[in-house]
Structures are given as C-alpha cells and as structure tokens.
XYZ file of N, CA, C and O in Angstrom:
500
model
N -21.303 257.218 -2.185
C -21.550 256.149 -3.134
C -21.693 254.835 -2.380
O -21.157 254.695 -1.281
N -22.496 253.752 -3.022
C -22.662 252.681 -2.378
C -21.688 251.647 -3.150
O -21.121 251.681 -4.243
N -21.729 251.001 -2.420
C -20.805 249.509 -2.616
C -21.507 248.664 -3.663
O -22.299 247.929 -3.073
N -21.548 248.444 -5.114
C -21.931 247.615 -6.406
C -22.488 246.630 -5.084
O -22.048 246.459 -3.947
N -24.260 245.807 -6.187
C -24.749 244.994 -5.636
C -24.055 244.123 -6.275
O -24.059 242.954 -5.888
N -23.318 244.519 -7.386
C -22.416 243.556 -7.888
C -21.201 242.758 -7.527
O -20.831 241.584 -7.546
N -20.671 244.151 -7.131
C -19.320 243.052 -6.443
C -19.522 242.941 -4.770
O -18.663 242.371 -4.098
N -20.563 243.450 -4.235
C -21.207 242.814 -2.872
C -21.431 240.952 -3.276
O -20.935 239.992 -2.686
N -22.379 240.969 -4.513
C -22.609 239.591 -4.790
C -21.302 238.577 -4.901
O -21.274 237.493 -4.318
N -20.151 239.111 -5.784
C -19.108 238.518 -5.987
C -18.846 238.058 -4.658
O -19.328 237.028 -4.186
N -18.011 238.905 -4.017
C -17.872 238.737 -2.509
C -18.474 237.506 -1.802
O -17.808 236.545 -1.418
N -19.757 237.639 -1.678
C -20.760 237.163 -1.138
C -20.572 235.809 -1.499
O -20.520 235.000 -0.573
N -20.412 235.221 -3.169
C -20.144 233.876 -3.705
C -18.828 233.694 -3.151
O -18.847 232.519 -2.785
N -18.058 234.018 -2.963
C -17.197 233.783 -2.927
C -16.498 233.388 -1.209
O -15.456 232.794 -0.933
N -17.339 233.871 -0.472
C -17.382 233.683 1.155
C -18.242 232.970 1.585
O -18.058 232.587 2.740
N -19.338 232.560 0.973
C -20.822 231.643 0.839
C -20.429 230.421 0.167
O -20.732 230.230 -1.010
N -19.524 229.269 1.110
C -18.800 227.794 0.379
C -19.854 226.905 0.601
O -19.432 225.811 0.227
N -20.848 226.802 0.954
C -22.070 226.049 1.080
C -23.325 226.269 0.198
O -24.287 225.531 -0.017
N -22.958 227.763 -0.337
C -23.585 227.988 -1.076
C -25.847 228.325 -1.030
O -26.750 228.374 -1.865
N -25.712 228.458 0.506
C -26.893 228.999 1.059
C -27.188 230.383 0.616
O -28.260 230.952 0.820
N -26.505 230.719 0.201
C -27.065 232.327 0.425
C -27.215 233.336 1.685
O -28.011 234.210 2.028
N -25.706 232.595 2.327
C -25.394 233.445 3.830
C -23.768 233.170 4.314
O -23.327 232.053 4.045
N -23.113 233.863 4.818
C -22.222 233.333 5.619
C -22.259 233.215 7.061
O -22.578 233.945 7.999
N -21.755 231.862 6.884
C -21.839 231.657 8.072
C -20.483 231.710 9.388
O -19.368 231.692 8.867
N -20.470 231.753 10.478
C -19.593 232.053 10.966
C -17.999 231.365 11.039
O -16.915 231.944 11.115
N -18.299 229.975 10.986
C -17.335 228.958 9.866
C -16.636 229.756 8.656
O -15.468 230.138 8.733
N -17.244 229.919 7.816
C -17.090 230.353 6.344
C -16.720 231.758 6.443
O -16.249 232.394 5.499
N -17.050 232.456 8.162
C -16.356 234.009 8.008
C -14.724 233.584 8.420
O -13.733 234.281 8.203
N -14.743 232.809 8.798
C -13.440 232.193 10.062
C -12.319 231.434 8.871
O -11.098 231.564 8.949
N -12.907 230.771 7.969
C -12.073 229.839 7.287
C -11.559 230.936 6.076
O -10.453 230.893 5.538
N -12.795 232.075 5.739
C -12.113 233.224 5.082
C -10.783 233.765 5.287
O -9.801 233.966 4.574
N -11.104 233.940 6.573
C -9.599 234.797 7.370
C -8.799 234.517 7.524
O -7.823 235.248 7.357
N -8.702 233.094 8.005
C -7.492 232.282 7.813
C -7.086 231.984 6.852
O -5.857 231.948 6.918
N -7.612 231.617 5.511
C -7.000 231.983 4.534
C -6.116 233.045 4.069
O -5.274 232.836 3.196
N -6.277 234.136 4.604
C -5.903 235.357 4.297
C -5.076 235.755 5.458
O -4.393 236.767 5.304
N -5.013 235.093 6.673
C -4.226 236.047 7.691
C -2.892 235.356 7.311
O -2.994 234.522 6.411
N -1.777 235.535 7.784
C -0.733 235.101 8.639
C -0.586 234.167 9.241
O -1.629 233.714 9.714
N 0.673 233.413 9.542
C 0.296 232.363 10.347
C 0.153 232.822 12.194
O -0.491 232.360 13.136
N 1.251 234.091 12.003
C 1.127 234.901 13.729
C -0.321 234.932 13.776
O -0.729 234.484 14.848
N -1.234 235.301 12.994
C -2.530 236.116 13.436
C -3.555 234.633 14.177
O -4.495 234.754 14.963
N -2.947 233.213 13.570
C -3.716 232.121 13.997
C -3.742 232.159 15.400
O -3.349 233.324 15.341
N -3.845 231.955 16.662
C -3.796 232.010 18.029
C -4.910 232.089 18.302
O -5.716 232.929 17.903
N -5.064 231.279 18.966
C -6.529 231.187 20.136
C -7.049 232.341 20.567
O -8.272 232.403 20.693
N -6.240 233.467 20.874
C -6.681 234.817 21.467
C -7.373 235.597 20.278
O -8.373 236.298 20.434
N -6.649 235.371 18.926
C -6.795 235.838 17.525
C -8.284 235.242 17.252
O -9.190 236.012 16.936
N -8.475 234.034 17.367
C -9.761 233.423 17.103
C -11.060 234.021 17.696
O -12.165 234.339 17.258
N -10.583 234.027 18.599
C -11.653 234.174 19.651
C -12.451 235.811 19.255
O -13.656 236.015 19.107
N -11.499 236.648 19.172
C -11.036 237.998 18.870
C -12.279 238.042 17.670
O -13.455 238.351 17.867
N -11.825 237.752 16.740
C -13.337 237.375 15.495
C -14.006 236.744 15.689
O -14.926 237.075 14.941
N -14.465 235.504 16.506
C -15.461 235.478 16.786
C -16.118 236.497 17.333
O -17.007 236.808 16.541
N -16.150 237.305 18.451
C -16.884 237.989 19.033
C -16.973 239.048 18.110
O -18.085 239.573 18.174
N -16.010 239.714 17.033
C -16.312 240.580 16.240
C -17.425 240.088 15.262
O -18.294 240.840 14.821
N -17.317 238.670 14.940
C -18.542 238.392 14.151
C -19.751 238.629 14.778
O -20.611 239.328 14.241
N -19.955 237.933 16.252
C -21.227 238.127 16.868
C -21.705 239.368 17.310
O -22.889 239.360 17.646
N -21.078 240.484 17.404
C -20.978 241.568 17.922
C -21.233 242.772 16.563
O -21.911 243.761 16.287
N -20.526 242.180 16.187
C -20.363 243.864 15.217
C -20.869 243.326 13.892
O -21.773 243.841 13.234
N -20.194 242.244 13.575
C -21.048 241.847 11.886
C -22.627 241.313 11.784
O -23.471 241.559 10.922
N -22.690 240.698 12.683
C -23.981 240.100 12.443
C -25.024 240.949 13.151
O -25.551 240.730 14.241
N -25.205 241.900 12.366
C -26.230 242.753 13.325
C -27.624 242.645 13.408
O -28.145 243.535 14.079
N -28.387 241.804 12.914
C -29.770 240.869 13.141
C -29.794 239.987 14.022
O -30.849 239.701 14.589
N -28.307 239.215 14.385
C -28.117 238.177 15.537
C -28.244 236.825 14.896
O -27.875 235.776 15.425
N -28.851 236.950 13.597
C -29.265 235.497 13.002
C -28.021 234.261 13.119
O -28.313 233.070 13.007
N -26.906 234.637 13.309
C -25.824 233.737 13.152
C -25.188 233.400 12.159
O -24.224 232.637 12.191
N -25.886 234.198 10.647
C -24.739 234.526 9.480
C -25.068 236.193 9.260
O -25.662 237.149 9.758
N -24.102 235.720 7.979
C -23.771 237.063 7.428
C -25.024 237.344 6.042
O -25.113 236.511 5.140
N -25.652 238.236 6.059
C -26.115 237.912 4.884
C -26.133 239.250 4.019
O -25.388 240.143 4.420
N -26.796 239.463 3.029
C -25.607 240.248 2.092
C -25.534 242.000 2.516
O -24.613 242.758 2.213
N -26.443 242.261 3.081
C -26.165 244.079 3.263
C -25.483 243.547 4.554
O -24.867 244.470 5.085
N -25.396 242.601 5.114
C -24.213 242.621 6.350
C -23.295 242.553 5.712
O -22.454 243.256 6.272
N -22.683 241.920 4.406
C -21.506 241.543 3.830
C -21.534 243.073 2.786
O -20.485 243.569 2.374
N -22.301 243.404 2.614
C -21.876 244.963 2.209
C -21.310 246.151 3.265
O -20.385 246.955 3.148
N -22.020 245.969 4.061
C -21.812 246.959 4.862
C -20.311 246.824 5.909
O -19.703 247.735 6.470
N -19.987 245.146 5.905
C -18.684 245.116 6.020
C -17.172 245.007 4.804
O -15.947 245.016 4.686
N -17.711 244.967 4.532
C -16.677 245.391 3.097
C -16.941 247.199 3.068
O -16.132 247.810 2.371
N -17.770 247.844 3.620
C -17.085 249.467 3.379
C -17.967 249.852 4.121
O -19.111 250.133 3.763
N -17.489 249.912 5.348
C -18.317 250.746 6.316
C -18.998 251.980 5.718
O -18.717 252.406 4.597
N -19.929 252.544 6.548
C -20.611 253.526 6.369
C -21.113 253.601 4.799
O -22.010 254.349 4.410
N -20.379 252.701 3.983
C -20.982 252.562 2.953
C -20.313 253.163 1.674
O -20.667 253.009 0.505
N -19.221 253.914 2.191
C -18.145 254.304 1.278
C -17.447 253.780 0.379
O -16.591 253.004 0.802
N -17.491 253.901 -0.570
C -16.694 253.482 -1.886
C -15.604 253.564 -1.839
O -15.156 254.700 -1.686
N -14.295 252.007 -1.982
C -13.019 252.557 -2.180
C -12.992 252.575 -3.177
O -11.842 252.155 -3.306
N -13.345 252.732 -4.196
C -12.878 253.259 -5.704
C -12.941 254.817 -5.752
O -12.042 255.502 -6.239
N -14.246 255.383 -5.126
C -14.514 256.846 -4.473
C -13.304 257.297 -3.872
O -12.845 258.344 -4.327
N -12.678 256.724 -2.933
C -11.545 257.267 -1.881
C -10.354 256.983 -2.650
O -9.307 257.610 -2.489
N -10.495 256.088 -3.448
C -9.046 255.991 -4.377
C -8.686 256.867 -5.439
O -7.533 256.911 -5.866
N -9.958 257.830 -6.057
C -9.657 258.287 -7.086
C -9.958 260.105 -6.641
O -9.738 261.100 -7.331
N -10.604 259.989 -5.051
C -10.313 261.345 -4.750
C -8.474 261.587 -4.694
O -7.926 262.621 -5.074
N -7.550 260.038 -3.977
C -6.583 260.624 -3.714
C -5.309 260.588 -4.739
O -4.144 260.964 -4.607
N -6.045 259.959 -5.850
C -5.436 260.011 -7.389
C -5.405 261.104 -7.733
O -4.435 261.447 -8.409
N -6.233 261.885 -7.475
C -6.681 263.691 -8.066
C -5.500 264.312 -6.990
O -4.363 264.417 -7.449
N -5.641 264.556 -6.153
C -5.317 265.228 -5.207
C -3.934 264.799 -5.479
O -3.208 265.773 -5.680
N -3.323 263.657 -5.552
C -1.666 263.809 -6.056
C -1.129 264.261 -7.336
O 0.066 264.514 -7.491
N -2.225 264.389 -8.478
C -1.708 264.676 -9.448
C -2.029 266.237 -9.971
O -1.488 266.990 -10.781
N -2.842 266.300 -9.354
C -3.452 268.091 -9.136
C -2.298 268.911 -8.356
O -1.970 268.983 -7.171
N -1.948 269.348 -9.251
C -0.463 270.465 -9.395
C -1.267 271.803 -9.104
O -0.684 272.393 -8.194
N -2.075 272.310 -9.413
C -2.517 273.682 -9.199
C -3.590 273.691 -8.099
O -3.903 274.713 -7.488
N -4.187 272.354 -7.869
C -5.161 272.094 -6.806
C -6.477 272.470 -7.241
O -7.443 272.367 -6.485
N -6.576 272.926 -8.484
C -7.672 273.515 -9.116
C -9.143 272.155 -8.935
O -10.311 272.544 -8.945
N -8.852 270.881 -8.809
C -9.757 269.684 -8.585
C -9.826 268.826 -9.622
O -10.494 267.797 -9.514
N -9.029 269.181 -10.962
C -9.367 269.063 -12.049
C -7.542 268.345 -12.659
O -6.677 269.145 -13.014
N -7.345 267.199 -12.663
C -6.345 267.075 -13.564
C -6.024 266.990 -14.700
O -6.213 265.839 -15.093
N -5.327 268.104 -16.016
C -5.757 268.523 -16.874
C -4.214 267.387 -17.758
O -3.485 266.889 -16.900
N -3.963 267.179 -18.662
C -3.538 266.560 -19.635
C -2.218 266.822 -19.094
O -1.889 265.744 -18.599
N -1.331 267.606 -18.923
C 0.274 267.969 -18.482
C 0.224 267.298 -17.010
O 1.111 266.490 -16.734
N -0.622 267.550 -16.197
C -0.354 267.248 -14.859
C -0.532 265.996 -14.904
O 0.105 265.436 -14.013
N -1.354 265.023 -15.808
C -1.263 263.868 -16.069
C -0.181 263.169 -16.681
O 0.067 262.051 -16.229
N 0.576 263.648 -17.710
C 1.450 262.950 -17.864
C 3.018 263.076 -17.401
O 3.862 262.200 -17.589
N 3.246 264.358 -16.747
C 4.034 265.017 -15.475
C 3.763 263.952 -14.152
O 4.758 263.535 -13.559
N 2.496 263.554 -13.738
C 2.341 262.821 -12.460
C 1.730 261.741 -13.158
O 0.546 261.691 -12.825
N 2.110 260.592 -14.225
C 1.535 259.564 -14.525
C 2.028 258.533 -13.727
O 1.253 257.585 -13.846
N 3.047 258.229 -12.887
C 3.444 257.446 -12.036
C 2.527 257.305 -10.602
O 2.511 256.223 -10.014
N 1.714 258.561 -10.048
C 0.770 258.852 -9.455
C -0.029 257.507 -9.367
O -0.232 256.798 -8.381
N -0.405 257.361 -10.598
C -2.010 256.505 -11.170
C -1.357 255.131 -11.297
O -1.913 254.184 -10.741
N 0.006 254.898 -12.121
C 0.286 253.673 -12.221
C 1.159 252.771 -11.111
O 1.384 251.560 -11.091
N 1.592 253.918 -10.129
C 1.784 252.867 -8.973
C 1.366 252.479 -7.899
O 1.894 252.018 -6.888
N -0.420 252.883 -8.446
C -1.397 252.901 -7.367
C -1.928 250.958 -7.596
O -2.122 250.374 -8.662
N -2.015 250.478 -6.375
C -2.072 249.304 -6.301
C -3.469 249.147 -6.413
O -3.764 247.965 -6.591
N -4.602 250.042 -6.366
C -6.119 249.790 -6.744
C -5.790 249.022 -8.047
O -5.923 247.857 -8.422
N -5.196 250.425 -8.697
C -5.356 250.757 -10.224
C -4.440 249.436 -10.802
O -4.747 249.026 -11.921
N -3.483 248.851 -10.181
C -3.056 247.652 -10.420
C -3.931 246.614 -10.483
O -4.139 246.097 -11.580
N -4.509 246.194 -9.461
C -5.193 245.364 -9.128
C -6.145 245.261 -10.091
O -6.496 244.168 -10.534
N -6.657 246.441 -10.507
C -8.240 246.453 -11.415
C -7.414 246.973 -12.638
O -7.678 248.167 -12.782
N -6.749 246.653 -13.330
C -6.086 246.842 -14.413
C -7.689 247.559 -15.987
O -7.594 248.290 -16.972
N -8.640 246.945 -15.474
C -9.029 247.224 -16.608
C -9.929 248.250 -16.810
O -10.734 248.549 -17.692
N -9.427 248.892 -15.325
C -9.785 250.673 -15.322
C -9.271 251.764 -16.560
O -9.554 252.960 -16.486
C-alpha cells in the first residue's frame, strides 16, 4: 500500500513554513528540533542530518524536499503504517491464527486494539 497523497500533503503543509511547495533543508532541521530532545541538539547531531538530508532525502540533489521525497520518507519503501499496524492488531488478537478475528477473540483480546497507540492517536478509526 502507498502512503495517502493525502496525508503526504498534510505532512508536507505542515513541514513547508514558507509555504513554497518544498522543504527546505532549514525547515527539515527546525522540524527536528522541534521534536528531538534537548541531548539529540549537538553539533555532531546536526551535522548527522544534515548529511542525511543531502545524502539520503534529497534524492534529485535539488536542495529541498519535495513531496514523493517527503512521501517516501515518511514510509520507506512505501509501506503503510496503518498496513503494519493492523497486520499486528490481527496477529495479537487471532487466538486460533486462522487470519481472521472473529467476534469472541475480539472482545476476549479488546485491550489488544485499545492500547494500541496508532489506534489512540487516530481515535476516529
């Protein structure tokens, strides 16, 4: 499964503060720091993403990100975590292993599903 052009776009607005229609390597950097730690700040740490930006994300070389780069880093190879979340929703609540979780094994393993932090997160699954 592929990654929604939808919530690629979300993403995309939401990492795109200039609002070009790219990210740029600034705007990948000021992302992260938002989001890291204060340990992860360090010069060695910086540097570290930069070269992962120039190297591995930006694979045209253009000097941003633009959106199948920002897809394709949000789920490598292109894999769906909603796909990988709800194979391993099955697979814990699948009592007979049959592939299929049938109404008892659901409400026998309903803690399975509700203390899954996807399924938190996206509540309106």
């Amino acid at each position: 499964a592929v990654v929604s052009t939808q919530s690629t776009g979300e993403s995309m607005a939401d990492l795109d503060r200039n609002k070009d229609g790219k990210v740029s390597l600034e705007e990948y950097i000021a992302d992260i720091l938002a989001d890291e730690e204060e340990y992860h700040n360090t010069p060695e740490w910086l540097a570290e993403e930069q070269k992962r930006f120039k190297t591995v994300l930006d694979k045209d070389i253009s000097g941003s990100l633009e959106f199948d780069e920002i897809r394709d880093w949000l789920t490598p190879n292109n894999e769906s975590p909603a796909r990988e979340v709800a194979v391993r929703l099955v697979k814990g609540a699948d009592e007979d292993d049959n592939g299929v979780v049938d109404l008892q094994e659901l409400l026998r393993n309903h803690a399975v599903f509700l203390g899954n932090s996807f399924v938190s997160i996206h509540s309106e699954l």
